PDB file of C-alpha atoms in Angstrom:
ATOM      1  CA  UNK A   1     -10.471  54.156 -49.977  1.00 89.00           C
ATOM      2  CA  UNK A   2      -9.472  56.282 -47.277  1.00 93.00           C
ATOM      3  CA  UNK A   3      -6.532  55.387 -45.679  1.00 95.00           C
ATOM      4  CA  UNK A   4      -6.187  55.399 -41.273  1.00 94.00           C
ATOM      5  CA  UNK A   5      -2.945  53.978 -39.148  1.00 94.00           C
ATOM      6  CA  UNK A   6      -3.952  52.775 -35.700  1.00 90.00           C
ATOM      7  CA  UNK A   7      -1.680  51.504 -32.696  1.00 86.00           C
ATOM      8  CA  UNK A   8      -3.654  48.816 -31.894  1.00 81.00           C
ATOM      9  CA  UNK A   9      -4.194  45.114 -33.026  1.00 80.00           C
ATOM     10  CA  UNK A  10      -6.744  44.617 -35.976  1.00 79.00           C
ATOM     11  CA  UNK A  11      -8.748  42.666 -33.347  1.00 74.00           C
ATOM     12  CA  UNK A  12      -9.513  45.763 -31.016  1.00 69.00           C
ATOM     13  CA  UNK A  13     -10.794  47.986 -33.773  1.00 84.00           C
ATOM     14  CA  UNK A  14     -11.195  51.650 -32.655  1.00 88.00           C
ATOM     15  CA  UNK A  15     -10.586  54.967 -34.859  1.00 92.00           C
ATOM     16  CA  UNK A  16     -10.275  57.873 -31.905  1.00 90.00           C
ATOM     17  CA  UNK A  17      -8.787  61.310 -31.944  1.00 91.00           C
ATOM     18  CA  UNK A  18      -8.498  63.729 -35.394  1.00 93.00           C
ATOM     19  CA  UNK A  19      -8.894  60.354 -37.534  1.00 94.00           C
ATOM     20  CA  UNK A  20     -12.668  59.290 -36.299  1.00 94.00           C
ATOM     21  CA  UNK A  21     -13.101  63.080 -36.872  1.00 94.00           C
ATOM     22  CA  UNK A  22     -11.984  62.819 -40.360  1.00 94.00           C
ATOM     23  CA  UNK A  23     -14.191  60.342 -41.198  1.00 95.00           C
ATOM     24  CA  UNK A  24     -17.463  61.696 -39.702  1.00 92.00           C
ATOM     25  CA  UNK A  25     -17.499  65.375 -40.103  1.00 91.00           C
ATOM     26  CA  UNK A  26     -14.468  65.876 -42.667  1.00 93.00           C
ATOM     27  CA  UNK A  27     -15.383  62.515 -45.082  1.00 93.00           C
ATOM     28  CA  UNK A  28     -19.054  62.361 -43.754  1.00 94.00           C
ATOM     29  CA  UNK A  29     -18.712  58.338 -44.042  1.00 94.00           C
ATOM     30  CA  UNK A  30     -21.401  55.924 -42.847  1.00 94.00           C
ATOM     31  CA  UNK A  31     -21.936  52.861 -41.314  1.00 94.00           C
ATOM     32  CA  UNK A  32     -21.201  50.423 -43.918  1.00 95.00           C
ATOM     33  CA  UNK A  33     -18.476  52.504 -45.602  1.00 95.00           C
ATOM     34  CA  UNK A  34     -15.051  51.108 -46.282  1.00 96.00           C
ATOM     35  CA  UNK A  35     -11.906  52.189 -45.512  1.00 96.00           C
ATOM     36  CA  UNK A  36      -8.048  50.955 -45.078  1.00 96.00           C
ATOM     37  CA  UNK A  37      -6.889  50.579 -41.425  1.00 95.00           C
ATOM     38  CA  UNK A  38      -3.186  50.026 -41.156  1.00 95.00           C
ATOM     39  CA  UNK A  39      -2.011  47.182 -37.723  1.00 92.00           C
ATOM     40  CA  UNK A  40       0.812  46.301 -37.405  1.00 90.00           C
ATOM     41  CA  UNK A  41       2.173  47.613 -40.891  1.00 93.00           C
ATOM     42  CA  UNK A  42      -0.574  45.218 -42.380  1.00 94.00           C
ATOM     43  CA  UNK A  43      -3.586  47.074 -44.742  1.00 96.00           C
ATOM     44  CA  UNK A  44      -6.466  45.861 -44.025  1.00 96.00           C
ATOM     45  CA  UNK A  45      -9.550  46.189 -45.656  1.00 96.00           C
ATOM     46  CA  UNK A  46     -12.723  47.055 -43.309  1.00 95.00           C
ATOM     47  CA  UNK A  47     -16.739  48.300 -42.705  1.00 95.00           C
ATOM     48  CA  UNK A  48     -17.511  51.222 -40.239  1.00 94.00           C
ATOM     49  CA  UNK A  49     -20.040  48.996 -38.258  1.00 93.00           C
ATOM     50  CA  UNK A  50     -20.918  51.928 -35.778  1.00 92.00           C
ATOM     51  CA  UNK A  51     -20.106  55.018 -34.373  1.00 93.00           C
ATOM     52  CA  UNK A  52     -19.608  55.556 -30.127  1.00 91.00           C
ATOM     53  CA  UNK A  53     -18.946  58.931 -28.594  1.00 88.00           C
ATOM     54  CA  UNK A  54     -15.873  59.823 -30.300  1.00 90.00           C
ATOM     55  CA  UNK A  55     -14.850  56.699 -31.457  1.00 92.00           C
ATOM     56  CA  UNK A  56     -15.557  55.109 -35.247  1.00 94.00           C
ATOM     57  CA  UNK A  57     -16.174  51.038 -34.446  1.00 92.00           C
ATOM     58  CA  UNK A  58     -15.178  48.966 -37.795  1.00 93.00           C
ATOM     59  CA  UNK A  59     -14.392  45.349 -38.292  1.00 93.00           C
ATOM     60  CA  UNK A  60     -12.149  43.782 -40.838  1.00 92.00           C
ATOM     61  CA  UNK A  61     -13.312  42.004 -43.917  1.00 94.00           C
ATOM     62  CA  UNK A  62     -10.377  39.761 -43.864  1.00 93.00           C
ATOM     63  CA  UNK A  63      -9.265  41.015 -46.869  1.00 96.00           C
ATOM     64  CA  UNK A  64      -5.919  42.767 -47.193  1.00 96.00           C
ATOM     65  CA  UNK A  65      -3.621  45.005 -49.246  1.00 95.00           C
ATOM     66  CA  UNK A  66       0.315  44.022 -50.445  1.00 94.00           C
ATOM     67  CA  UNK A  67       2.438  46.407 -48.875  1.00 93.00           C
ATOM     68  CA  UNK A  68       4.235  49.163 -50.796  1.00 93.00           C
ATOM     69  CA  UNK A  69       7.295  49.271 -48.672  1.00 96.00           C
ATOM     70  CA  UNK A  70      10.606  49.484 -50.256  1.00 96.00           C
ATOM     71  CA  UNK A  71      12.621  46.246 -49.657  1.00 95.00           C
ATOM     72  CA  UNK A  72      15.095  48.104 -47.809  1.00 96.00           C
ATOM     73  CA  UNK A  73      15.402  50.473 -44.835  1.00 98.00           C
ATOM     74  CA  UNK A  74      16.360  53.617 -46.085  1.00 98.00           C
ATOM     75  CA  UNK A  75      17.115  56.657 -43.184  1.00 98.00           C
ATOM     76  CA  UNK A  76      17.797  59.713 -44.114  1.00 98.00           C
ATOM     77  CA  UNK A  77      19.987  62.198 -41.705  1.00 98.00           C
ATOM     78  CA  UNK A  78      20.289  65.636 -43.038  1.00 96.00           C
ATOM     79  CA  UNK A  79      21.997  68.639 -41.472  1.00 96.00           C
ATOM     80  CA  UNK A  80      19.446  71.262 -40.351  1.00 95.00           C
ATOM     81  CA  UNK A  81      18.404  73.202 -43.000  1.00 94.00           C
ATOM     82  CA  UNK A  82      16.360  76.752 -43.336  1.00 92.00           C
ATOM     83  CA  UNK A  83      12.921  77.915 -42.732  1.00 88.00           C
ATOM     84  CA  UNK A  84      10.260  75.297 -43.690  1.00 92.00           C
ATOM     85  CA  UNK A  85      12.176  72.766 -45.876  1.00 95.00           C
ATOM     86  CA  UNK A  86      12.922  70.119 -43.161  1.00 96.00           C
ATOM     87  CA  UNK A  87       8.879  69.888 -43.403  1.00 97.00           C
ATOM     88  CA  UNK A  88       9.205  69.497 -47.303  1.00 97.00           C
ATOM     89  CA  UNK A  89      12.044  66.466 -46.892  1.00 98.00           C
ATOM     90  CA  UNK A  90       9.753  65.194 -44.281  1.00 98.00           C
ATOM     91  CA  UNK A  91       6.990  65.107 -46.566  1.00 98.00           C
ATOM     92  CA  UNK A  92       8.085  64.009 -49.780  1.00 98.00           C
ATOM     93  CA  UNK A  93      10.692  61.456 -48.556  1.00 98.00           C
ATOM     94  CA  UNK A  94       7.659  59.649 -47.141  1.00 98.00           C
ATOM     95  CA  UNK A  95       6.190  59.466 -50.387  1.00 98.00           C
ATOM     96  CA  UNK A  96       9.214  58.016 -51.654  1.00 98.00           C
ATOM     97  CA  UNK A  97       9.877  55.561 -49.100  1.00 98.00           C
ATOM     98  CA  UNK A  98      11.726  56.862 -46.809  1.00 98.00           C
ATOM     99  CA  UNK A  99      11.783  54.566 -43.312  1.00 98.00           C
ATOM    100  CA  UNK A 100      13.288  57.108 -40.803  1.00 98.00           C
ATOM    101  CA  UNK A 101      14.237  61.103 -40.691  1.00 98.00           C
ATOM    102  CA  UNK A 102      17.649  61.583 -38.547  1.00 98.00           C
ATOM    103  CA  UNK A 103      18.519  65.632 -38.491  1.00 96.00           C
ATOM    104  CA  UNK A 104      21.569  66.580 -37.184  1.00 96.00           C
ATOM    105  CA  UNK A 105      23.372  69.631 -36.545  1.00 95.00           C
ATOM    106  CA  UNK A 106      26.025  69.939 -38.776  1.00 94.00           C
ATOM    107  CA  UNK A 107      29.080  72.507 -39.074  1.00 94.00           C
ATOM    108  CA  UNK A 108      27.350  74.433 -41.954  1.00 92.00           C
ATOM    109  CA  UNK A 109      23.756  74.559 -40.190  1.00 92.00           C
ATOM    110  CA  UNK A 110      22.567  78.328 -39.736  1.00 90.00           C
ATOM    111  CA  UNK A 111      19.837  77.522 -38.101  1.00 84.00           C
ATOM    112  CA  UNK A 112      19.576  75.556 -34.828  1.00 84.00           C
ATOM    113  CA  UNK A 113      17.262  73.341 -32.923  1.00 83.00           C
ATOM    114  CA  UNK A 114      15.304  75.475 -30.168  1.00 79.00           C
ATOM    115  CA  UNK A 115      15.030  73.173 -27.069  1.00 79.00           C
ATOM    116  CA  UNK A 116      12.129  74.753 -25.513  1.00 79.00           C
ATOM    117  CA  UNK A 117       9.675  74.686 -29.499  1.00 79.00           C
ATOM    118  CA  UNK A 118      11.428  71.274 -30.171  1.00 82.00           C
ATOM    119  CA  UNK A 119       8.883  68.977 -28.890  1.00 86.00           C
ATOM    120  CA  UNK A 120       6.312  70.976 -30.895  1.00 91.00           C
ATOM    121  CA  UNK A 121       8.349  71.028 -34.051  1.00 92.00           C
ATOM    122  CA  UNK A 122       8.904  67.548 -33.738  1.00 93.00           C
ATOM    123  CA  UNK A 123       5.198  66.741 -33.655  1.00 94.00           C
ATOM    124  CA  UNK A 124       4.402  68.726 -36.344  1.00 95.00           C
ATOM    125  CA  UNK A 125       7.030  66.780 -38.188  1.00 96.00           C
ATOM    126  CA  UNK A 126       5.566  63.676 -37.138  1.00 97.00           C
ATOM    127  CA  UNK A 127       2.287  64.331 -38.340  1.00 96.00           C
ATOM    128  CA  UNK A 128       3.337  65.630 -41.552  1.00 98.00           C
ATOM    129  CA  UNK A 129       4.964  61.829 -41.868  1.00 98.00           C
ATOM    130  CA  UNK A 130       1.650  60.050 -41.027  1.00 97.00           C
ATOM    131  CA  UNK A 131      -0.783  62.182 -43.620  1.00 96.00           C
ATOM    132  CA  UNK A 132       2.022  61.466 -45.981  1.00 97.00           C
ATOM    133  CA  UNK A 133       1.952  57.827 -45.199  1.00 97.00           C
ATOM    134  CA  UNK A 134      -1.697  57.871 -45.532  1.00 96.00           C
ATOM    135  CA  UNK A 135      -1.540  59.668 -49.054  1.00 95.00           C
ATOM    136  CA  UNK A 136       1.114  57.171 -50.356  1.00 96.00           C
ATOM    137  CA  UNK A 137      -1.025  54.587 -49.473  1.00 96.00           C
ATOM    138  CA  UNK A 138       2.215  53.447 -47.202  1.00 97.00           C
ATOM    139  CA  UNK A 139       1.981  50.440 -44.128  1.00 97.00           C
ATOM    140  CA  UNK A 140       5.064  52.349 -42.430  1.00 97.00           C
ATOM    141  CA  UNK A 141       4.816  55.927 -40.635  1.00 97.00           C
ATOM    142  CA  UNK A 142       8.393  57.213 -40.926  1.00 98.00           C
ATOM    143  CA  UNK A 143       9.333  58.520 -37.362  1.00 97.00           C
ATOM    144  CA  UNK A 144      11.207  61.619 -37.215  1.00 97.00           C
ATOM    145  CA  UNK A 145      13.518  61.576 -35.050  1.00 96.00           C
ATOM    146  CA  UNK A 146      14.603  64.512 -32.392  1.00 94.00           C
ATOM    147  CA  UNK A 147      18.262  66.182 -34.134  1.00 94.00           C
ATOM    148  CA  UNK A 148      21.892  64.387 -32.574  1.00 95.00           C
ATOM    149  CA  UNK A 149      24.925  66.613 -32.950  1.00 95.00           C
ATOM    150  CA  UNK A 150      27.052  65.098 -35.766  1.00 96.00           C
ATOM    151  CA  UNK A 151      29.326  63.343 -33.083  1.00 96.00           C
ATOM    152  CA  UNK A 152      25.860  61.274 -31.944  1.00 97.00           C
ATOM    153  CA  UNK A 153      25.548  60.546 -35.349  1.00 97.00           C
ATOM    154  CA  UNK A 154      28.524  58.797 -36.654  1.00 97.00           C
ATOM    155  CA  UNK A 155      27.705  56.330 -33.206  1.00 95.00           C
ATOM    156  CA  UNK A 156      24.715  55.425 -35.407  1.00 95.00           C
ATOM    157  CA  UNK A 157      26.659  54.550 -38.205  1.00 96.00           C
ATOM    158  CA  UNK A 158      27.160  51.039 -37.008  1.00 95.00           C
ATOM    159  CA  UNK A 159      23.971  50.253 -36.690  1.00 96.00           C
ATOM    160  CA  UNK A 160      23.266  50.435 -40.852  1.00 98.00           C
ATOM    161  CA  UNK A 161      24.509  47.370 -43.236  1.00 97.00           C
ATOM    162  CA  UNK A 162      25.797  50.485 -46.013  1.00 97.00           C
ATOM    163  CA  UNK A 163      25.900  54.262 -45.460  1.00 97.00           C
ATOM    164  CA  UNK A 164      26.176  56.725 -48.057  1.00 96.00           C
ATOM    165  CA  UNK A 165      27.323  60.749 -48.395  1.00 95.00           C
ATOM    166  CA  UNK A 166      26.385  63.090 -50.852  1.00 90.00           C
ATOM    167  CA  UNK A 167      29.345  64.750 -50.978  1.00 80.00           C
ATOM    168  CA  UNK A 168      29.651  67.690 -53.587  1.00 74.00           C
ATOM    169  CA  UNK A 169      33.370  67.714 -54.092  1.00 68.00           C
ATOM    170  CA  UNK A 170      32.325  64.030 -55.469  1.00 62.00           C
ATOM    171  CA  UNK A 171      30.188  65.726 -57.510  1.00 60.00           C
ATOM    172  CA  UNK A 172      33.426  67.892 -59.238  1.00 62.00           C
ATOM    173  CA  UNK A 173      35.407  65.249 -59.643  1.00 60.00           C
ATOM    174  CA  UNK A 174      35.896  64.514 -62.989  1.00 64.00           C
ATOM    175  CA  UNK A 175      35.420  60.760 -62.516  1.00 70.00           C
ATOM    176  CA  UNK A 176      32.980  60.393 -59.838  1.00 68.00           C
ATOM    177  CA  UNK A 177      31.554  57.198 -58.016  1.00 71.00           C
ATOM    178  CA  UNK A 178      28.192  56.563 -59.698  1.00 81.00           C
ATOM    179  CA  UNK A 179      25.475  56.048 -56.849  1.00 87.00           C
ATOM    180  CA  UNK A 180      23.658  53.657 -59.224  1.00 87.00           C
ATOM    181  CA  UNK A 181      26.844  51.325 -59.408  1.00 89.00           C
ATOM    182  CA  UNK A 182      26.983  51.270 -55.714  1.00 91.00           C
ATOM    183  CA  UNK A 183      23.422  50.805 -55.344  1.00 93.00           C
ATOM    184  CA  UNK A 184      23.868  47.539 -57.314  1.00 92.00           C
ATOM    185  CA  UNK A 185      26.100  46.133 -55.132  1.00 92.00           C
ATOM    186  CA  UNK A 186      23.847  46.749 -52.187  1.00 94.00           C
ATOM    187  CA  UNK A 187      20.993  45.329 -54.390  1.00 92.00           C
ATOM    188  CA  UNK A 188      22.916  42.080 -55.045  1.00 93.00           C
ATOM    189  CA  UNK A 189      24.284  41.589 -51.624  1.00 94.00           C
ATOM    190  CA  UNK A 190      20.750  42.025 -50.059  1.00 93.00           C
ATOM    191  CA  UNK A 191      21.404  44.457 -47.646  1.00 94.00           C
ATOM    192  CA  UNK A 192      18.605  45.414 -45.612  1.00 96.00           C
ATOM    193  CA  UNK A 193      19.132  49.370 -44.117  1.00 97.00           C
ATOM    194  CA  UNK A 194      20.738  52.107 -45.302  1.00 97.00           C
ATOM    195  CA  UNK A 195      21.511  55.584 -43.772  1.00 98.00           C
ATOM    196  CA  UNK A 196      22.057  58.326 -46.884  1.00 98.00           C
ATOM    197  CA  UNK A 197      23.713  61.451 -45.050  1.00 97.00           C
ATOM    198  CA  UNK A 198      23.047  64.973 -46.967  1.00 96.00           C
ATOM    199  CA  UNK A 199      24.506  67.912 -45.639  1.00 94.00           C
ATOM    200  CA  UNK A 200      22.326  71.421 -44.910  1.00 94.00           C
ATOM    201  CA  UNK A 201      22.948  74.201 -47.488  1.00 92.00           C
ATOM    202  CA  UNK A 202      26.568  74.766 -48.055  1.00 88.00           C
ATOM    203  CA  UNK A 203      26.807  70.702 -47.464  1.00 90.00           C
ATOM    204  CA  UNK A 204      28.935  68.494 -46.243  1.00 92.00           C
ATOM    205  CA  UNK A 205      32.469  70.028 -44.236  1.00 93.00           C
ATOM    206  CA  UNK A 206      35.647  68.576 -44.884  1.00 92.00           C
ATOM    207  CA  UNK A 207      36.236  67.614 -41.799  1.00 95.00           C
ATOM    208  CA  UNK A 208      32.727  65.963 -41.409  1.00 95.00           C
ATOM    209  CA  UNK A 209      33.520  64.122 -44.389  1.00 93.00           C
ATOM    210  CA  UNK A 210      36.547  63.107 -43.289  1.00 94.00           C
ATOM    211  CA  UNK A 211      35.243  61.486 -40.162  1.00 96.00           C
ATOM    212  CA  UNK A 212      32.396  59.755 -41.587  1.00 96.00           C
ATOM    213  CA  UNK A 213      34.716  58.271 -44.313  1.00 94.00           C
ATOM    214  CA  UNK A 214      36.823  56.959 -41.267  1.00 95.00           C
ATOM    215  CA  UNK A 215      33.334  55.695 -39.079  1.00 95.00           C
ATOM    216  CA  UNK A 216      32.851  53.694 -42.514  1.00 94.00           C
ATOM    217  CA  UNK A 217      30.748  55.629 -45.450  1.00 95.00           C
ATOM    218  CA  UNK A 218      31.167  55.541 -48.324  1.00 93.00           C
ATOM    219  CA  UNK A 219      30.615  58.730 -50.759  1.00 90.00           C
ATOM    220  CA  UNK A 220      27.952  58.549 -53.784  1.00 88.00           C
ATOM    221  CA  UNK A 221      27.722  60.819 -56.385  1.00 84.00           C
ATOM    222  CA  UNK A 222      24.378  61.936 -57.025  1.00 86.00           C
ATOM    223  CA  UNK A 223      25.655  63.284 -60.876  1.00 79.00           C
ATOM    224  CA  UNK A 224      27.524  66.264 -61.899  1.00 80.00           C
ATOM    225  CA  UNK A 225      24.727  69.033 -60.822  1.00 82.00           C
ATOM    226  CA  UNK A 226      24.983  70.241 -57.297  1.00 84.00           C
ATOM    227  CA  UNK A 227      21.939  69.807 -55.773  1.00 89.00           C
ATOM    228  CA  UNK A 228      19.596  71.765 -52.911  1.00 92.00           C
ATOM    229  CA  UNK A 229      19.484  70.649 -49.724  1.00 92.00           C
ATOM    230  CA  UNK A 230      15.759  69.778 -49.910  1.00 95.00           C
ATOM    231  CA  UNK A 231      16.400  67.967 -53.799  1.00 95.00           C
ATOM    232  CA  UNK A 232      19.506  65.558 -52.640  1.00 95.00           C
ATOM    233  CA  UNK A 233      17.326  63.401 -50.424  1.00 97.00           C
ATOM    234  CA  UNK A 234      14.814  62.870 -52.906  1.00 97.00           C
ATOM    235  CA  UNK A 235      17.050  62.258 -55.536  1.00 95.00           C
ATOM    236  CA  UNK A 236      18.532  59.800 -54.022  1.00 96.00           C
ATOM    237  CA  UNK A 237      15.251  58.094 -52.867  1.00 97.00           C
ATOM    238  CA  UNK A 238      14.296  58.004 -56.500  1.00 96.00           C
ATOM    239  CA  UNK A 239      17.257  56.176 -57.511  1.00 94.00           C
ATOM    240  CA  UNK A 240      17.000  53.774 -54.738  1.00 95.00           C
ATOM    241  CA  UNK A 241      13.221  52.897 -56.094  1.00 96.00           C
ATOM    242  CA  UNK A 242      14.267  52.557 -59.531  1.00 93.00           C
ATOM    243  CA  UNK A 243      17.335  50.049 -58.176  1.00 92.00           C
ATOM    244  CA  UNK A 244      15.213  48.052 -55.825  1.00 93.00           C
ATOM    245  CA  UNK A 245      11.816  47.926 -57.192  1.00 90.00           C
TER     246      UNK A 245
END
C-alpha cells in the first residue's frame, strides 16, 4: 500500500497538496482503495471514502502498522560536500534510519551554502527526506536541517547521550577503535540519540578534531578503508542497524 505522511491528527483525515494528486491522477486510486497514512509517527491503515476539490477524504480502519524506527536517534552532521551528494546522504540515510541531517561548514568544505538558494535547497532536501520516508515504509520524516558553522555545532554536542567522529587518521592507525565495540556499549547502556560527525571530502581537520574530542566525542573507526564522503554516513548507519536491531 501506498504510503502518505500528514500533519494532522488521524481524526481530521485530509490528503491535500502533491499527495491527493498522487493518488488521483499519478496512482489513479478510488474510493474504497487503501492506503497507509502516517499521524503522529503512527501507520495507520485506511479507505479513500471520497474525494472534495483537491482534497482525498479517508477514514481509518483502526488497524495499524509496528513502526520501523530504529531504537535510537541517530543525527548525522556532515561537512558540506560537492555537487549533488548532500541529496544522495539525504536520501539513503533515510532509508537507513537516519532521524536528523545536521550540515555544517567545515574547514575542508569547497563548496559553501548560498544564502539567497538556501531556502530552496533546503526544501528540496526536505522533500527528498519525505519520498524516502514514504519508500522505506518509515513513521519518521528526517528533517534536514539549515548548515551551522562548525563552532554552532560543537554547542549541539551536549544535547546527544554519545557522539561519534569518523576520523581517518583512526582509520591508519594500526590499532584502531572498532565502531562495533563502541556501539555495544551504547547498546547496553540504552542510550537513546546519537550524533555521528563525518567530515566533507578531504575529512575531518586536525584542529576540528581536536575540538570535538575536547566538547566530548569520541572517535570510531569505520575499518581500515578510507571511505567517500557520501559512503561514511551510510556505513555507519548500517552498522548501527545490525547493533541495534
Amino acid at each position: 500500500m501506498q504510503r502518505y505522511f500528514i500533519e494532522t491528527a488521524i481524526e481530521n483525515l485530509r490528503i491535500s497538496g502533491e499527495d491527493a494528486r498522487h493518488i488521483e491522477r499519478v496512482m489513479r486510486m478510488k474510493q474504497g482503495d487503501q492506503i497507509v497514512v502516517v499521524a503522529q509517527n503512527i501507520a495507520h491503515i485506511c479507505t479513500i471514502t471520497g474525494f472534495e476539490g483537491d482534497e482525498v477524504v479517508v477514514d481509518a480502519t483502526g488497524e495499524t502498522i509496528p513502526s520501523s524506527e530504529l531504537p535510537i536517534q541517530i543525527t548525522v552532521a556532515c561537512g558540506l560536500p560537492k555537487g549533488d551528494k548532500l541529496e544522495l546522504i539525504t536520501q539513503k540515510a533515510t532509508e537507513l534510519g537516519m532521524f536528523a541531517l545536521l550540515p555544517f561548514e567545515a574547514e575542508r568544505s569547497i563548496v559553501k551554502w548560498d544564502k539567497k538558494k538556501g531556502a530552496k535547497k533546503q526544501e528540496r532536501l526536505q522533500k527528498i527526506a519525505k519520498e524516502a520516508a514514504e519508500q522505506a515504509h518509515r513513521t519518521h520524516i528526517p528533517t534536514v536541517y539549515e548548515p551551522v558553522t562548525f563552532k554552532q555545532l560543537l554547542q549541539e554536542i551536549d544535547q546527544f547521550d554519545a557522539v561519534f567522529i569518523a576520523d581517518e587518521e583512526d582509520a591508519k592507525a594500526e590499532k584502531r577503535t572498532r565502531f562495533a565495540d563502541k556501539l555495544r556499549l551504547v547498546h547496553d547502556q540504552k542510550l537513546t540519540s546519537m550524533l555521528i560527525i563525518f567530515g566533507p571530502e578531504g575529512g575531518i581537520s586536525r584542529i576540528e578534531s581536536e575540538a570535538l574530542l575536547q566538547a566530548g566525542a569520541q572517535t570510531m573507526s569505520l575499518g581500515p578503508r578510507i571511505l567517500r564522503a557520501e559512503t561514511a554516513p551510510l556505513y555507519a548507519l548500517s552498522a548501527i542497524s545490525y547493533e541495534f536491531e
